[in-house]
Tab-separated table of C-alpha atoms in Angstrom:
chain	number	residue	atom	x	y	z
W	1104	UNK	CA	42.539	6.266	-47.869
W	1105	UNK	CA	40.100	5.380	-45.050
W	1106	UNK	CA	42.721	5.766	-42.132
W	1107	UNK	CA	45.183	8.199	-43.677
W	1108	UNK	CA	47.678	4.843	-43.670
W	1109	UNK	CA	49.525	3.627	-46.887
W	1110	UNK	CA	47.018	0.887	-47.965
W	1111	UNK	CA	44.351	-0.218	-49.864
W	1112	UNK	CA	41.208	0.854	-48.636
W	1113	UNK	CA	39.582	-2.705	-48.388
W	1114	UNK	CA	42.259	-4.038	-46.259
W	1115	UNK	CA	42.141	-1.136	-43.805
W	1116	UNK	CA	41.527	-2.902	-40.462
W	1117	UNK	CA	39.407	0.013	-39.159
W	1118	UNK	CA	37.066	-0.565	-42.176
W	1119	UNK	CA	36.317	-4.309	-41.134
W	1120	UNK	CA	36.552	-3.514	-37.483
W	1121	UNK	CA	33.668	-0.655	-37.923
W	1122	UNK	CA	30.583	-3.299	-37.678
W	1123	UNK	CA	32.036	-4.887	-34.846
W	1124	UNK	CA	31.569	-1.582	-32.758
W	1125	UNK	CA	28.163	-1.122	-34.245
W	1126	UNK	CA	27.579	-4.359	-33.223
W	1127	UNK	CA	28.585	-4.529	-29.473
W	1128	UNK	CA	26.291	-0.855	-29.347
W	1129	UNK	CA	23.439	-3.244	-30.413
W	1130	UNK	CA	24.258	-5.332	-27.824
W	1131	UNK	CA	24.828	-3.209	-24.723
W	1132	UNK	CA	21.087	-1.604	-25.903
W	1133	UNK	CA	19.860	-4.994	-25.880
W	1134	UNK	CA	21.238	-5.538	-22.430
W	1135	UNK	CA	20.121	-1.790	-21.070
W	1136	UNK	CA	16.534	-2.692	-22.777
W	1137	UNK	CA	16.817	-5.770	-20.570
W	1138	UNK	CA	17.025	-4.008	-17.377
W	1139	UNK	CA	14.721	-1.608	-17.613
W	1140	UNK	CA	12.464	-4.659	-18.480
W	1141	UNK	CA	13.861	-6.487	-15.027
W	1142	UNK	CA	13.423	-3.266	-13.062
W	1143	UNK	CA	9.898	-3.324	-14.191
W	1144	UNK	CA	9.723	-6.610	-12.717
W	1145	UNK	CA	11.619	-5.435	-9.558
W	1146	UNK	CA	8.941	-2.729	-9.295
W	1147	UNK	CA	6.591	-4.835	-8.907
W	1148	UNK	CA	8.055	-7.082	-6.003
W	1149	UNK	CA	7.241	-3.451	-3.396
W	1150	UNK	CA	4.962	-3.420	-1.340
W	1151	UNK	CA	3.374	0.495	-0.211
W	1152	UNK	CA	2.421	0.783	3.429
W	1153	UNK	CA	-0.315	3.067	4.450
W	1154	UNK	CA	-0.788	4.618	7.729
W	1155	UNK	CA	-3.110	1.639	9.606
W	1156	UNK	CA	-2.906	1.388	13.142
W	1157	UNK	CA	-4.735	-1.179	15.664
W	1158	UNK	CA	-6.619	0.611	18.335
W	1159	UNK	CA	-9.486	0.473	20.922
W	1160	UNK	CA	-12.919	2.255	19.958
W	1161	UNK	CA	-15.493	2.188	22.544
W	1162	UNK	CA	-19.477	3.373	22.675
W	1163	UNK	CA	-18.562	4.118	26.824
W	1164	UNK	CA	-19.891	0.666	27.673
W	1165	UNK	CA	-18.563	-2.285	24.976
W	1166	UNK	CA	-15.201	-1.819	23.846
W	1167	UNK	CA	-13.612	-3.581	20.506
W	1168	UNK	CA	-10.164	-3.886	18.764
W	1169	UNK	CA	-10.018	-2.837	15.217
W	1170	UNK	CA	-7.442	-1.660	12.722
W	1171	UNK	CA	-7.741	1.988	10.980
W	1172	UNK	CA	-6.052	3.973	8.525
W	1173	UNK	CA	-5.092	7.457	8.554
W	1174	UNK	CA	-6.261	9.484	5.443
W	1175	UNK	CA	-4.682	12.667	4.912
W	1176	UNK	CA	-6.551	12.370	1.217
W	1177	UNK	CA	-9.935	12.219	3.018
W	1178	UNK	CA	-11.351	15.156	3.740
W	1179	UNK	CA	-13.989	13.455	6.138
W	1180	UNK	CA	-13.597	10.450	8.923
W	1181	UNK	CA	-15.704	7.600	8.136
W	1182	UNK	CA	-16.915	4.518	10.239
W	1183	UNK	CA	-18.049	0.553	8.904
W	1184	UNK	CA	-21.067	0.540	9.376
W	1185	UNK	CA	-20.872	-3.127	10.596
W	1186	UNK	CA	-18.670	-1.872	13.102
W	1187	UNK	CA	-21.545	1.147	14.426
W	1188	UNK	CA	-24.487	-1.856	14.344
W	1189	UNK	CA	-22.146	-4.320	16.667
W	1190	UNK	CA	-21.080	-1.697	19.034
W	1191	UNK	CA	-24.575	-0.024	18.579
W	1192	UNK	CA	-23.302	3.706	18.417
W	1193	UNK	CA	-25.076	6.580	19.621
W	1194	UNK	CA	-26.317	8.672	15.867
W	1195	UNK	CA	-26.161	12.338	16.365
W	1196	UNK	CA	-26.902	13.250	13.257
W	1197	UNK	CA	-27.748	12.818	8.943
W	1198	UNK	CA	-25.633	14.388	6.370
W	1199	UNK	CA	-26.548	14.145	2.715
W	1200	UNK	CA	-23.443	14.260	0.613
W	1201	UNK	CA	-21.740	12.791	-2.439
W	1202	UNK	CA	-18.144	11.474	-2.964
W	1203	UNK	CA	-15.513	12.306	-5.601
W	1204	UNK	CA	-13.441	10.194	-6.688
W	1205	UNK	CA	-9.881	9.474	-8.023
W	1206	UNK	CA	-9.879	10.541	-12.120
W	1207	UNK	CA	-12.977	12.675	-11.398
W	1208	UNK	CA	-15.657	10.220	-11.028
W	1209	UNK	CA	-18.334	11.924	-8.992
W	1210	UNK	CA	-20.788	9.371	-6.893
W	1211	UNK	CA	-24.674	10.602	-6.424
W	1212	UNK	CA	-25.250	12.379	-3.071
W	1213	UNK	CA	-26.146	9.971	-0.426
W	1214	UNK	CA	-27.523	10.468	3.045
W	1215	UNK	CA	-24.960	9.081	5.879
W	1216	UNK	CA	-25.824	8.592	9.302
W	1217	UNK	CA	-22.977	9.981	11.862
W	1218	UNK	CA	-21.792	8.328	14.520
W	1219	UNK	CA	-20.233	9.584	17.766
W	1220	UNK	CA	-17.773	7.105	19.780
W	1221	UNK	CA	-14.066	6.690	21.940
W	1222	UNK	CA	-10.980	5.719	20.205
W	1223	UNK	CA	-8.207	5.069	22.580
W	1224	UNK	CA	-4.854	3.689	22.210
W	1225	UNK	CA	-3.959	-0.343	23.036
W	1226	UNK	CA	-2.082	0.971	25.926
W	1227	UNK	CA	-4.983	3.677	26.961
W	1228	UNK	CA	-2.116	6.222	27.551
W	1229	UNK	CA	-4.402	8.191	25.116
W	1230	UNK	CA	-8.365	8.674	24.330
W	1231	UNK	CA	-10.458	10.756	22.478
W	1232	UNK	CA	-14.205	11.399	20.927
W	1233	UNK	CA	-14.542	11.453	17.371
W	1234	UNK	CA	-17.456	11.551	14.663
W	1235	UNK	CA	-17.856	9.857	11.548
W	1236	UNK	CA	-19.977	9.074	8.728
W	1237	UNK	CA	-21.218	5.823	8.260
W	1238	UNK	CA	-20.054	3.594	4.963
W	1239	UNK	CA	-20.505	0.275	3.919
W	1240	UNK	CA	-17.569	-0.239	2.962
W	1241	UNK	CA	-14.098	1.794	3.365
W	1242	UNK	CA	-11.415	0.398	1.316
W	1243	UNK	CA	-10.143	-3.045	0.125
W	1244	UNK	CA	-6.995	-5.560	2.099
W	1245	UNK	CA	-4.338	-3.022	2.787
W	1246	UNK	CA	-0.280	-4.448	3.427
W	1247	UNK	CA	1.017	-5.307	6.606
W	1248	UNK	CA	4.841	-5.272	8.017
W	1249	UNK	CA	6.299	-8.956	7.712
W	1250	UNK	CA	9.478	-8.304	6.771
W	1251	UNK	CA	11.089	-9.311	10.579
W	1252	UNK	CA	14.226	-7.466	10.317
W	1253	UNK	CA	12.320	-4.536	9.518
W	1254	UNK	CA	10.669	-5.195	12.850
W	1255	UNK	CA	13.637	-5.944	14.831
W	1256	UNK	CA	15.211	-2.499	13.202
W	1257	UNK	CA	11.988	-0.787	14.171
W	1258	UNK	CA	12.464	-1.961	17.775
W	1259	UNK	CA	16.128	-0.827	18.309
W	1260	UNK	CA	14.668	2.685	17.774
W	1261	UNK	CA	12.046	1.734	20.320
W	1262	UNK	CA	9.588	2.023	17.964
W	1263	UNK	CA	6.580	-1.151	17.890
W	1264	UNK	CA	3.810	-1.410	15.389
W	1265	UNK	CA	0.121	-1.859	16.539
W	1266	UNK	CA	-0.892	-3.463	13.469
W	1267	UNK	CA	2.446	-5.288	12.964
W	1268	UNK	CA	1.225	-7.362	16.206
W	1269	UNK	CA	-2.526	-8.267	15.470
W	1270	UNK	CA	-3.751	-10.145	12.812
W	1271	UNK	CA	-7.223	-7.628	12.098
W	1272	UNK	CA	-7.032	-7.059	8.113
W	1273	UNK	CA	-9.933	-5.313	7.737
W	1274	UNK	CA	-9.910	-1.395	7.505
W	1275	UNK	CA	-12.860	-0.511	10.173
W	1276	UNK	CA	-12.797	2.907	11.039
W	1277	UNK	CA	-10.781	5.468	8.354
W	1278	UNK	CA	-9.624	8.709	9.927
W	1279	UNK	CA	-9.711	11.843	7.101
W	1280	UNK	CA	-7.873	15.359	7.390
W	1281	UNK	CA	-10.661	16.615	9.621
W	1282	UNK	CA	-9.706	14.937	12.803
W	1283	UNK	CA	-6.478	13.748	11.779
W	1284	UNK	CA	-4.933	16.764	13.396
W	1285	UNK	CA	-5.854	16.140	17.071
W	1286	UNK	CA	-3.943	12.544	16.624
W	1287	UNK	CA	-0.571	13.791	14.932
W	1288	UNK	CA	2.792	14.243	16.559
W	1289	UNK	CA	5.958	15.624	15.283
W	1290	UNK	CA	9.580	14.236	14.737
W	1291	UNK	CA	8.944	11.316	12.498
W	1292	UNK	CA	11.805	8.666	11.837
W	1293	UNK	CA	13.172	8.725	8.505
W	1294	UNK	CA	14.188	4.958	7.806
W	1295	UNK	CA	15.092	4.925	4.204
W	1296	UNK	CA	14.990	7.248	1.236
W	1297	UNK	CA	11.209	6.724	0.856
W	1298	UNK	CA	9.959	4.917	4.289
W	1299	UNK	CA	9.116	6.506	7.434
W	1300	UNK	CA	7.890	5.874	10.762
W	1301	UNK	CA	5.575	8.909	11.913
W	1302	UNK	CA	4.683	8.875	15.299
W	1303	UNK	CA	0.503	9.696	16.588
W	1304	UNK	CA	-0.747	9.876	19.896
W	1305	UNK	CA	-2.351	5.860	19.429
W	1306	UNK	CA	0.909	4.784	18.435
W	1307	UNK	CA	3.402	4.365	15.414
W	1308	UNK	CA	2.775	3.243	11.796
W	1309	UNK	CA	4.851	3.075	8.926
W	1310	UNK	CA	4.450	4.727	5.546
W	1311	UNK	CA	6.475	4.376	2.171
W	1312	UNK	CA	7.720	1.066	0.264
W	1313	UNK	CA	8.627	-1.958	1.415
W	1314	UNK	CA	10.336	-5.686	0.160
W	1315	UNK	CA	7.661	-7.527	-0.201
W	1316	UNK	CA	7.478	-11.331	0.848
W	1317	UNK	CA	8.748	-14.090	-1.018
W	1318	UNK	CA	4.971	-15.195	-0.906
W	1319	UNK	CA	3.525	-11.943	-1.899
W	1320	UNK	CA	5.778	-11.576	-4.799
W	1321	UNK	CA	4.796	-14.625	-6.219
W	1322	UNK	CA	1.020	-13.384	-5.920
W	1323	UNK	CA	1.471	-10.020	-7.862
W	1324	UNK	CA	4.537	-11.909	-10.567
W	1325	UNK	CA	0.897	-13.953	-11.615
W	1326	UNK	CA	-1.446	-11.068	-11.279
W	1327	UNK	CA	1.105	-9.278	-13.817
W	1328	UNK	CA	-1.013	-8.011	-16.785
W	1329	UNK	CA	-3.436	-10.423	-16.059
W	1330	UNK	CA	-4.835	-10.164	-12.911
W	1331	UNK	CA	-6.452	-7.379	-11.190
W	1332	UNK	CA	-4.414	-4.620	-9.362
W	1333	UNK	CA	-5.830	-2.985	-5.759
W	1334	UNK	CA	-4.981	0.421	-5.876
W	1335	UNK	CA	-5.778	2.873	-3.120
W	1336	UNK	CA	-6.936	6.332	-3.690
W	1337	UNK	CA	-6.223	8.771	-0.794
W	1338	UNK	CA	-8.886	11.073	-2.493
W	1339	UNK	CA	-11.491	8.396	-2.658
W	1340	UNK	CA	-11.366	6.234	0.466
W	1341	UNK	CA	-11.964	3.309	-1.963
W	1342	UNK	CA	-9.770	0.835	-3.742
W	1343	UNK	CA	-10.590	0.777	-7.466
W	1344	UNK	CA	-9.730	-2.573	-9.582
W	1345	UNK	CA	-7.498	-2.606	-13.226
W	1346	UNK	CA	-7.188	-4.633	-15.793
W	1347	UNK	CA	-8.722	-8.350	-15.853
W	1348	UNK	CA	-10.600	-10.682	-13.959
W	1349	UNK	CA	-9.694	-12.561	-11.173
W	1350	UNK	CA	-9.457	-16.322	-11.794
W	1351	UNK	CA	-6.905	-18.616	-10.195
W	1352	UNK	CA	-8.079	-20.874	-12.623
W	1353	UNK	CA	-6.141	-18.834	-15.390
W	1354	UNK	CA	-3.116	-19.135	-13.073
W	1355	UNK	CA	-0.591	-21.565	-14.730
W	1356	UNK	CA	0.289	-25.020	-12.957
W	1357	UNK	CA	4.214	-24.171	-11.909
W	1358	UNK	CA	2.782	-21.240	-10.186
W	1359	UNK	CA	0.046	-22.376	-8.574
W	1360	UNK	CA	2.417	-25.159	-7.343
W	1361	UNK	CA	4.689	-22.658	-5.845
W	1362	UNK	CA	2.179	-20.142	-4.512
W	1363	UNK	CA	0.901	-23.616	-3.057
W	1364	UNK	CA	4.225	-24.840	-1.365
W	1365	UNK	CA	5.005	-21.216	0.253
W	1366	UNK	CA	1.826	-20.944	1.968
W	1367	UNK	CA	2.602	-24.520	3.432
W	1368	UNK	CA	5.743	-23.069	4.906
W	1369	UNK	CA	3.884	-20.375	6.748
């Protein structure tokens, strides 16, 4: 007997009720498979600040606002070099070296001018003199805070973002581990599990994932798999480019519709 109960074995209710169990398991996989597949998707809708700032930089007489990042992964502080032509910075010196890359990729030495100029803080309650080597280019568009409750929260701790307020995208000067010391300050503001607000003597910045924008996620849902992907390598200074080319063209019509209607509504 398949129960231990006084019946035949083909009308033993457990028997017929057996598949049914096997069944449902079949179906809460399917559903589990299902979320991992949405969280994937959920993933994708974060957006990963880095440490960018607005600030002043000066060469003593002409003075210009420009937006940096701070790069712990940098073992060296470089400058754009459009940035050292318009300002026309004082060179003190050549260095002939080569860069290496995130996965090991190893650039060909290359002589760099260095430059010698004044960063100070928007509020000039801080200055100092840095160096840097010159680049033509230092890394691709980098995220800025949009979220405005994230702003307003950021405010009740009396805490206001440089590069929150101005609209400079590009990335002019980046700041590596060699002077990023002198800049620094303890007691950063834990905000999340992941974000933070660190505090340096040209003001605050933000670091750690973020909601991203109804707008942006409708970027990166049709970049998905198709499209390329910026990714920023601390240990590189560059932003290297996955998977695909980029052609709105290959974007389909109900997306480019709605990519369309949100950037109306800006």
């Amino acid at each position: 007997m398949y129960c231990s109960k006084r019946h035949v074995v083909m009308l033993c209710p457990k028997l017929h009720a057996q598949p049914k169990i096997c069944e449902q398991n079949t179906t809460e996989k399917h559903c589990e498979n299902n979320k991992e597949v949405n969280n994937s998707f959920i993933s994708n809708d974060i957006t990963t600040l880095l440490q960018t700032l607005v600030v002043k930089v000066s060469n003593g007489k002409q003075e210009k606002k420009i937006r940096i990042l701070l790069d712990s992964g940098s073992q060296r502080t470089y400058i754009k070099r459009e940035l050292a032509e318009d300002l026309g910075l004082q060179v003190t010196g050549n260095e002939n070296l080569s860069h290496s890359l995130f996965s090991g990729v190893k650039k060909p030495a290359k002589m760099h001018k260095v430059f010698k100029f004044r960063v100070s803080s928007l509020d000039d309650k801080f200055h100092t003199t840095m160096t840097a080597l010159e680049q033509d280019v230092l890394c691709g568009s980098l995220p800025k805070v949009q979220d405005p409750k994230l702003i307003e929260n950021l405010r009740r701790h009396q805490i206001w973002l440089t590069d929150a307020a101005e609209s400079i995208k590009d990335i002019s000067i980046l700041i590596g581990s060699d002077q990023l010391g002198c800049i620094i300050k303890e007691n950063f503001i834990r905000l999340d599990d992941n974000l933070v607000a660190i505090p340096t003597k040209l003001g605050w910045t933000l670091q750690g994932p973020v909601q991203g924008s109804k707008l942006e996620r409708v970027r990166r849902r049709n970049k998905l798999l198709q499209y390329p992907m910026e990714v920023f390598s601390s240990s590189s200074s560059l932003v290297g480019r996955v998977v695909g080319a980029n052609d709105k063209g290959e974007m389909g019509v109900q997306e480019q519709l709605e990519l369309k209607q949100l950037q109306e509504k800006r």
